[in-house]
Every structure is written in C-alpha cells, then in structure tokens.
Short mmCIF file of C-alpha atoms and ligand atoms in Angstrom, two decimals:
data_model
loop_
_atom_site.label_atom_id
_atom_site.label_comp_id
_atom_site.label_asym_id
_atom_site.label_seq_id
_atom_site.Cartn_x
_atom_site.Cartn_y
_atom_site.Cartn_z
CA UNK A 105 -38.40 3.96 31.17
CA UNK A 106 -38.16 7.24 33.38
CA UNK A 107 -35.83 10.08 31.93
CA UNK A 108 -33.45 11.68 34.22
CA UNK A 109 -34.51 15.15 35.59
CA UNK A 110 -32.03 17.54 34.46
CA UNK A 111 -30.88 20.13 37.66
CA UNK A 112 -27.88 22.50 37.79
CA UNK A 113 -26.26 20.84 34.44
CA UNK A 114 -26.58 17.69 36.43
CA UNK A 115 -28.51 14.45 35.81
CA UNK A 116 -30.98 13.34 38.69
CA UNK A 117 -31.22 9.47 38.03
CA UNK A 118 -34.29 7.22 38.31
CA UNK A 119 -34.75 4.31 40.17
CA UNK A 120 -34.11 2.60 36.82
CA UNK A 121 -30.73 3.91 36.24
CA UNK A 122 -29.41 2.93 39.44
CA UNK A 123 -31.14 -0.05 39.01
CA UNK A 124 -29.27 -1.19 35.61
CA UNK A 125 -26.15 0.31 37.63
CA UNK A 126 -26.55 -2.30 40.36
CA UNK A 127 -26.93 -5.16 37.95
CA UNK A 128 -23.28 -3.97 36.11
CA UNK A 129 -21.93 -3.78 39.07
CA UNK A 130 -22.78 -7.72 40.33
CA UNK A 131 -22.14 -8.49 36.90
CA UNK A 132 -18.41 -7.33 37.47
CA UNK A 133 -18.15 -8.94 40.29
CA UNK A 134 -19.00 -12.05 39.44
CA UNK A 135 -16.85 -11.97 36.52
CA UNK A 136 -13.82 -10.29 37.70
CA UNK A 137 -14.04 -13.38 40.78
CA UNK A 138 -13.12 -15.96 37.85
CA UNK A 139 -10.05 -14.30 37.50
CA UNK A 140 -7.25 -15.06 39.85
CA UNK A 141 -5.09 -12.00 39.12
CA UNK A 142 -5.98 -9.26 37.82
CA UNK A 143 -2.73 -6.83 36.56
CA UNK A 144 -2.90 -3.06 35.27
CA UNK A 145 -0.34 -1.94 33.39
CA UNK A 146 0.32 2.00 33.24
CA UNK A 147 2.36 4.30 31.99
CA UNK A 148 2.78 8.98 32.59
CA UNK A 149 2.64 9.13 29.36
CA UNK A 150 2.19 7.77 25.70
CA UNK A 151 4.51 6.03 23.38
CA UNK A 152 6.78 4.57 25.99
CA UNK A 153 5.84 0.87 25.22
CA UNK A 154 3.23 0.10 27.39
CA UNK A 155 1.50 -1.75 25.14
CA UNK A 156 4.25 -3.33 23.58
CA UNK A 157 5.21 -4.81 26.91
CA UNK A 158 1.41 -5.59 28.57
CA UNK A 159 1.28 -7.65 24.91
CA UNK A 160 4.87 -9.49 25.88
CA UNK A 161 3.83 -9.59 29.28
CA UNK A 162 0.31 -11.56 28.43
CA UNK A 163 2.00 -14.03 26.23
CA UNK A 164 5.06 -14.84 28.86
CA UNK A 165 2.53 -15.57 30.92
CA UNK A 166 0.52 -17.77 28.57
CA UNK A 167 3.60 -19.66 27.67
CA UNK A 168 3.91 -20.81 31.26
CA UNK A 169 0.00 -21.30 32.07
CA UNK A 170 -1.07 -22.75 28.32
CA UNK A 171 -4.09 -21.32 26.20
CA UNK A 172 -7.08 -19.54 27.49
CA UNK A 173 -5.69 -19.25 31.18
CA UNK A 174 -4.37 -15.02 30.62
CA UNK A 175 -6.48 -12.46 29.06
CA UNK A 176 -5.96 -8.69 27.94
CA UNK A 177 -7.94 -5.99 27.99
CA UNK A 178 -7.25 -2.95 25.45
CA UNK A 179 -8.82 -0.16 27.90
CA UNK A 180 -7.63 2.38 25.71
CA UNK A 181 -10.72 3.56 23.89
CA UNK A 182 -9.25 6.09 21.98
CA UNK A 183 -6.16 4.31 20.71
CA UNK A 184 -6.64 0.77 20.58
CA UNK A 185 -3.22 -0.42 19.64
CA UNK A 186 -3.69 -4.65 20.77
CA UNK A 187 -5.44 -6.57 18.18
CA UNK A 188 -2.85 -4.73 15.33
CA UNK A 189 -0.03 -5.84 18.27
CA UNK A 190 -1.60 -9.75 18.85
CA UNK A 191 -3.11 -10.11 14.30
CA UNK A 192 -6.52 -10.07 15.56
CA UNK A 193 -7.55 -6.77 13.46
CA UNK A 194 -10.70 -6.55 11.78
CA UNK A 195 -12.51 -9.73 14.31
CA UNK A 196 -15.74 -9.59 14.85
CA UNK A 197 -16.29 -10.09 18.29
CA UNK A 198 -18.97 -13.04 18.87
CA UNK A 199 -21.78 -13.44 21.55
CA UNK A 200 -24.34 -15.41 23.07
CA UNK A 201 -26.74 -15.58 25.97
CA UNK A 202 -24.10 -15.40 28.75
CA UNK A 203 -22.28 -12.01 27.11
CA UNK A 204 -19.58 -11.02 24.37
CA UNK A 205 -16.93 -13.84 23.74
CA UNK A 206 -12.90 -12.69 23.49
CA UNK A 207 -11.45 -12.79 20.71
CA UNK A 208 -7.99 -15.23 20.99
CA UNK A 209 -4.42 -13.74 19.58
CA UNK A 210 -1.05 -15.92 19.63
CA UNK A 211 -0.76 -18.52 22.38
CA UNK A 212 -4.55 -18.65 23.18
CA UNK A 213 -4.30 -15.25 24.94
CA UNK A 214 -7.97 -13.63 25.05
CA UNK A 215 -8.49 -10.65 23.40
CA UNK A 216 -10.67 -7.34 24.08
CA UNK A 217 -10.85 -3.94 22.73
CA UNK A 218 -12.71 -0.94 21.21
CA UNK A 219 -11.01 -1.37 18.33
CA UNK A 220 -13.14 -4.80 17.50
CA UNK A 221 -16.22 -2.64 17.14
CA UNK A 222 -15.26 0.20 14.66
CA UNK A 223 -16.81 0.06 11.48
CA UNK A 224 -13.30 0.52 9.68
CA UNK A 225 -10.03 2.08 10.19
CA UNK A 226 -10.32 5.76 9.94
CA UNK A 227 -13.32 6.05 12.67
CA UNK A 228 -12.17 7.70 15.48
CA UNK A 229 -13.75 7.39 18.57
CA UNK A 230 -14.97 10.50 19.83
CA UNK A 231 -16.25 10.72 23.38
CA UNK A 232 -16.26 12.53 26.37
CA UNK A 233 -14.61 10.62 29.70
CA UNK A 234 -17.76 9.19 31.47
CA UNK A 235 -19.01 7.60 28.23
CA UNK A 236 -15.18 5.89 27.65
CA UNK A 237 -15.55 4.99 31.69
CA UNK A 238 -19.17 3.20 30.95
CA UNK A 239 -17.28 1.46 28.32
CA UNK A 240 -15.22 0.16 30.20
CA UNK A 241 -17.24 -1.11 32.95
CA UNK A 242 -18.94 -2.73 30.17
CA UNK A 243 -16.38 -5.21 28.75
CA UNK A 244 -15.40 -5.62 32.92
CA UNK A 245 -19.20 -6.64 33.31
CA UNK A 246 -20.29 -8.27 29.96
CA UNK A 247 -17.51 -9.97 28.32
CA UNK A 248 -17.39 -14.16 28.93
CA UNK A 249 -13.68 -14.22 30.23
CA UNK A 250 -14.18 -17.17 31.87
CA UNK A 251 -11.73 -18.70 33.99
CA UNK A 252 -8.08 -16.94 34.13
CA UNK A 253 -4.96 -17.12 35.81
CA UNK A 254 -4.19 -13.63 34.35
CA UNK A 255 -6.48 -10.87 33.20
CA UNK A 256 -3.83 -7.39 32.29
CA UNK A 257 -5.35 -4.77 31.63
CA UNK A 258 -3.31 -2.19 29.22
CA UNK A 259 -4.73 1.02 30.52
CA UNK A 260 -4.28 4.62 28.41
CA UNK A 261 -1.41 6.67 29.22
CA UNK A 262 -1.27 8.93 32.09
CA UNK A 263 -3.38 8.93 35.13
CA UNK A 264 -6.93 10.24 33.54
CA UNK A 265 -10.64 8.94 33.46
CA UNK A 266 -10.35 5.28 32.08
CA UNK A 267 -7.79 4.50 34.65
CA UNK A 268 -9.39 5.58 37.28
CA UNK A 269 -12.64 3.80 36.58
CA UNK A 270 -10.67 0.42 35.88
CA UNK A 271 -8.98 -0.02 38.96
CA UNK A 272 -12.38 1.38 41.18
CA UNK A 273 -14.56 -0.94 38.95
CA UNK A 274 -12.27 -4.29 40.08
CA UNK A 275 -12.91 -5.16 43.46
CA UNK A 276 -8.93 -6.16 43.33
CA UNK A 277 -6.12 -4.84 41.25
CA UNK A 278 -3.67 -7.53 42.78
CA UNK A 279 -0.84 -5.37 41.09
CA UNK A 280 0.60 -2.53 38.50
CA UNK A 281 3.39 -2.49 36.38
CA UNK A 282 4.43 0.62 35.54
CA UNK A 283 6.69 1.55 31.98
CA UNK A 284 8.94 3.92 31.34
CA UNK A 285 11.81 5.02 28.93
CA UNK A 286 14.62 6.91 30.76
CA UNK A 287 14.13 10.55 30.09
CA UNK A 288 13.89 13.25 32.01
CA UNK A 289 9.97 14.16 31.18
CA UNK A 290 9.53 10.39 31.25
CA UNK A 291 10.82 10.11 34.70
CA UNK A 292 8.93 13.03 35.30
CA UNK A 293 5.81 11.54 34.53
CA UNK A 294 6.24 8.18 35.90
CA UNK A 295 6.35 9.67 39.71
CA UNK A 296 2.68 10.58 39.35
CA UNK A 297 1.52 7.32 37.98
CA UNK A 298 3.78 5.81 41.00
CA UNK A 299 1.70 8.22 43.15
CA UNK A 300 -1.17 7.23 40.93
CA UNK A 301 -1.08 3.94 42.39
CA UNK A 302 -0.06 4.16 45.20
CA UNK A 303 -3.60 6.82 45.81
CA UNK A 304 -5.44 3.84 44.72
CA UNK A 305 -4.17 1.56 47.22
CA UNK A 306 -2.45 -0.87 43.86
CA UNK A 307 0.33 -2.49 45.05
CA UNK A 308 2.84 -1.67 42.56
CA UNK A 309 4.87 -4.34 41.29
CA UNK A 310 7.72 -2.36 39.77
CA UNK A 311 8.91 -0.82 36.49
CA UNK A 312 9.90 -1.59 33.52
CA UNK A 313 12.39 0.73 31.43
CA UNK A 314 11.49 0.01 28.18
CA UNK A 315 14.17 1.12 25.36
CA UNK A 316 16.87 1.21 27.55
CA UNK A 317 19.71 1.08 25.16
CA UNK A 318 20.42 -0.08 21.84
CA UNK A 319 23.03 -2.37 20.72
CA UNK A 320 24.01 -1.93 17.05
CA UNK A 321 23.37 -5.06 14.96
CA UNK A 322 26.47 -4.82 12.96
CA UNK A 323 29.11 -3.62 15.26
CA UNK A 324 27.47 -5.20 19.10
CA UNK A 325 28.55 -1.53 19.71
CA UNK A 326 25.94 -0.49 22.94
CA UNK A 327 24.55 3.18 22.73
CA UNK A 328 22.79 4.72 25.10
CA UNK A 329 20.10 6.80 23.12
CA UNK A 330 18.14 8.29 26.22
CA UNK A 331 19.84 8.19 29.53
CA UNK A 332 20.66 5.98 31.37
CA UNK A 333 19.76 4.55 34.70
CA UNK A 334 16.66 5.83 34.74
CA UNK A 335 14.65 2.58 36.09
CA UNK A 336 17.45 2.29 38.83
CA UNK A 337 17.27 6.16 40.26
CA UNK A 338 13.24 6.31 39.70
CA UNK A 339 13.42 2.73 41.43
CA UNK A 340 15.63 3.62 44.30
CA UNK A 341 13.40 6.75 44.57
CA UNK A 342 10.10 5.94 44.54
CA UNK A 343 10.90 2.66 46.72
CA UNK A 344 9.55 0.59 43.71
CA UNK A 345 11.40 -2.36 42.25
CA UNK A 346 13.03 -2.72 38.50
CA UNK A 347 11.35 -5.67 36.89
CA UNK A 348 13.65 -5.12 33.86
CA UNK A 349 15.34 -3.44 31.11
CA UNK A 350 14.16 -3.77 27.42
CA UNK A 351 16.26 -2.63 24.91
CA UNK A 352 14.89 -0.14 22.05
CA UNK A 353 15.41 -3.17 19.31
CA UNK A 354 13.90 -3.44 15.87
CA UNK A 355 13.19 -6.50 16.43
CA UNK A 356 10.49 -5.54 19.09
CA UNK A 357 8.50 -3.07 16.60
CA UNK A 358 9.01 -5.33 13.73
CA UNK A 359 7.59 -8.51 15.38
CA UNK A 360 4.63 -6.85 17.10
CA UNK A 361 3.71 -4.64 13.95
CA UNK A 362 3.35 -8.38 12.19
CA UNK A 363 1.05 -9.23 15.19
CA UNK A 364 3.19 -12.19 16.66
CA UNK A 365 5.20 -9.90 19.26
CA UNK A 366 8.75 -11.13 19.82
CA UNK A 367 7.76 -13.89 23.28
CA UNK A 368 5.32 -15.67 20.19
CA UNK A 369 7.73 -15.56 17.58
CA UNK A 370 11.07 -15.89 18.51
CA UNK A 371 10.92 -17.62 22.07
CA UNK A 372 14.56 -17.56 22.07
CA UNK A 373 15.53 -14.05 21.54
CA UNK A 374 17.37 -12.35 24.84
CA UNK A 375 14.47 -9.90 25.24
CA UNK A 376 12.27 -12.59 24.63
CA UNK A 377 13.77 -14.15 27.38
CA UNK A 378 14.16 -11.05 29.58
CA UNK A 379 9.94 -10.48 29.19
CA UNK A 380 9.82 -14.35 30.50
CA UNK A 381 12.22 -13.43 33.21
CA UNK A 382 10.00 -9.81 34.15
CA UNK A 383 6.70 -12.31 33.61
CA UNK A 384 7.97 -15.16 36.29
CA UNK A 385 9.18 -12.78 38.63
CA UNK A 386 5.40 -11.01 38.77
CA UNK A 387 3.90 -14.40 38.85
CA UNK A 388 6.39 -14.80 42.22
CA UNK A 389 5.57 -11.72 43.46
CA UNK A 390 2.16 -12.27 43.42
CA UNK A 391 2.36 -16.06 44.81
CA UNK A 392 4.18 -14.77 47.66
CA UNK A 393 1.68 -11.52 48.52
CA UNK A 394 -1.44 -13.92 48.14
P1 LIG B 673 2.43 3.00 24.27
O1 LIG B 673 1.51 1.86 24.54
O2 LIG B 673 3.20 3.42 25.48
O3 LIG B 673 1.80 4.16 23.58
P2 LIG B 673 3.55 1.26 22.20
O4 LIG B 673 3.72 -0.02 22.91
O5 LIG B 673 2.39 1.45 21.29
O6 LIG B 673 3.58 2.48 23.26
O7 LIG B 673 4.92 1.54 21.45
C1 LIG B 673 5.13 2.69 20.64
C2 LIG B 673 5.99 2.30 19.43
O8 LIG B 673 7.30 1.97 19.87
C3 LIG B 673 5.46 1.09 18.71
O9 LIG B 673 5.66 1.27 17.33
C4 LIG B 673 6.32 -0.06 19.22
O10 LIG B 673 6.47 -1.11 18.28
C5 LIG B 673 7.65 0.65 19.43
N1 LIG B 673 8.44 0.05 20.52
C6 LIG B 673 8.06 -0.18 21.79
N2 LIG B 673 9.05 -0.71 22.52
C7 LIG B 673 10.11 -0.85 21.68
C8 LIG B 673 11.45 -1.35 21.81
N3 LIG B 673 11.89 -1.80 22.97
N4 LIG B 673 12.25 -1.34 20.71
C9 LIG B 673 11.79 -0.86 19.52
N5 LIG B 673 10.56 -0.36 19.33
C10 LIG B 673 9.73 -0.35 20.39
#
C-alpha cells in the first residue's frame, strides 16, 4: 500500500486511500437506500434526554411496524448510553461475508453502537474527531441493516464532528427531532441545533421538551421544576413544531436503566402513550412530505 506524503501538517492521500474512500462511500449508499426513513435525533447539549427519547421513539415505532422493520444507531462514540437503555450490554456484535449484523433490543428494534466493541466497562474511548467521524461512516457503510421502515440515529449532544459527518454521510436525513428541557441555557442551546439543521438542509420535525414537569406520586400535586413553556416559546420562535411534552418521571429513568424503557414495558403508561402519540405524528409527517 502507498503511505500518505505528509505536507504542511497535512496528509496528501494516495490513489489507494481515495480508492477505499469511494468503496465506503457506495457502500453507504447502497445501504442507507434499504432504509425508508432515516431520523436524527439531536440535542444543544447533554443530559436532556435525548437518548432516553430516540430509545422511546425507536420502540413506538416498532410497536406499530413489528420486529426488525426500525433500527438505532448509538453515534455517540464517546458515551454510548443505548445498549444499557435497550439490555443489550456486553453483546458481541456478529458478522459474516455481507458486514457486521445488529444486535436486537426489546421489540426486535436493531441495535448499533461503540459501546458493543469495548473490551469492558471502564475503557474509555479516546479519539480525536476525524477518527470518531470514520467510525461512523463505518457502521453507516458496513453494518447489515437490512430492510427498515425506520433507521434513528441518536447523535452526541451539541452540534460538533459526529453530527456533522452523519447527516453529510446519508444521502437523506428525511427529518430531526430535536430535545430539550425548558431552561434558559437549554433553550439557549437548542436555537443552534435548530440552526444546526436547518444549515444542513434537515427538515426539522419539531421538539420535544423532555422533563417538562413533575407530578408528585402521592399527592397528583404538578410542579414545575424548570420553567415552563419552554417547547411552546422556542416552538413559536424558531417556527418549529412541539411534538410533545414528557414529564421528568421516575418511572422513565427507572424503566430504561432496567433496559426495557417505559413504550416496552408498560405500554399503557400516559407517557408511554404520549411517545406513541410524538412517534405516529412523525410517521404522518413524514407520509405526508414524501
Ligand atoms: P442525553 O442523551 O441527553 O445525554 P439521557 O437520555 O441519557 O440524556 O438522560 C439522562 C438521564 O436522565 C438518564 O438517567 C435518564 O434515565 C434520565 N431521564 C431522561 N428523561 C427523563 C424523564 N423524563 N424523567 C426522569 N428521568 C429522565
């Protein structure tokens, strides 16, 4: 193989490089084209939920499409939080001759992420942004995902590297979904990834304000712990729509830190119900744009 020639801190590839480069590329293609809709879900910053909802989110969906037909992929190579979320920690991803196979969580949803190839809990994962964006491109290009209905992708917080290369490696995001929690920095924060989008040409589907209020389990008493009507006045703002309110609920940590978030284990919970309501209005949204 020829070496790159090294110029100005730069790398000059070969013919090679470019080459292999091509051959990713196709190999996205081709794979992202058995997908019928492929979602991003983003967020300004961390710890808002935006995993906790993409996870909802992906099994809503399943419930209405059946097994196999919705996939998620954990872009967040740093903090993989989706296999602990879906009880698929600590599988060994399998492959064959036609790539790496998912791995499947509640519901038949279709599993991938970084954290499926650390050696054991503790290892970080320490790399610089162009080797997480190669990574990336990789399980875009070389996982089986077969055929979908959904593929969401649960991108890192904020508007960095990893997102960037996601939504320029698809040839189309058909949407975003952004989450927020209503605070001021939150709201903040959430413009930009509006922006974000909007930059990328991603047609944003709306927002979801995630721990919107909490209702006390002994008294039905309703506090509201940040402020409210965020969603609406960042909604109303930005021109986006609200998808829907989750409420900060124990329930919701409890059941996805047991890996069967609350849509797989308690169907019939409100919020269950309200991530089926956020799920069939995307699934509308989309019908109608396509
Ligand atoms: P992010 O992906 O934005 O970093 P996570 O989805 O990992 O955020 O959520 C951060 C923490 O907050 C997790 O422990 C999760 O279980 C908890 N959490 C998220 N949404 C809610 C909610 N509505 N009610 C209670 N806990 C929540």
């Amino acid at each position: 193989m020829k070496e790159g020639k090294a110029y100005n801190g730069m790398v000059e590839v070969g013919e090679d490089v470019r080459e292999a480069y091509r051959v990713l590329e196709e190999r996205i293609k081709a794979s992202m084209a058995k997908i019928k809709r492929k979602i991003v879900v983003l967020s300004g910053k961390g710890g808002v939920g935006k995993s906790t909802v993409a996870v909802n989110l992906a099994l809503a969906l399943a419930a209405s499409y059946g097994p196999e037909t919705v996939g998620i992929l954990d872009a967040d190579i740093t903090g993989p939080s989706i296999p602990k979320m879906l009880g698929v920690r600590g599988m060994a991803l399998q492959s064959g001759p036609p790539g790496i196979f998912p791995a499947f969580g509640p519901m038949g949803v279709k599993i991938v992420s970084m954290d499926f190839l650390l050696p054991s809990d503790e290892t970080p994962v320490i790399w610089r942004g162009p080797l997480k964006s190669s990574a990336i491109r990789q399980f875009l290009g070389e996982i089986v995902w077969g055929k979908l209905e959904y593929l969401l992708i649960d991108l890192p917080p904020g508007t960095g590297d990893e997102a960037l290369t996601v939504i320029q490696s698809i040839p189309k995001v058909d949407g975003a979904i952004i989450v927020t929690i209503p605070s001021e920095v939150s709201e903040l924060v959430v413009k930009k990834a509006v922006e974000f989008a909007r930059r990328l040409n991603t047609p944003i589907l709306g927002i979801v304000e995630n721990m919107a209020e909490f209702r006390c389990p002994k008294c039905g008493a309703v506090y509201q712990i940040l402020r409210s009507g965020a969603g609406e006045r960042i909604a109303e703002q930005m021109g986006v729509r609200l998808l829907g309110k989750i409420p900060l609920d124990p329930t919701v940590s409890e059941t996805s830190d047991a890996g069967k978030p609350i849509v797989a284990s308690d169907p019939q919970h409100p919020i269950a119900k309200t991530f089926m309501k956020i799920a069939e209005e995307i699934d509308s949204l989309l019908k109608a744009s396509s």
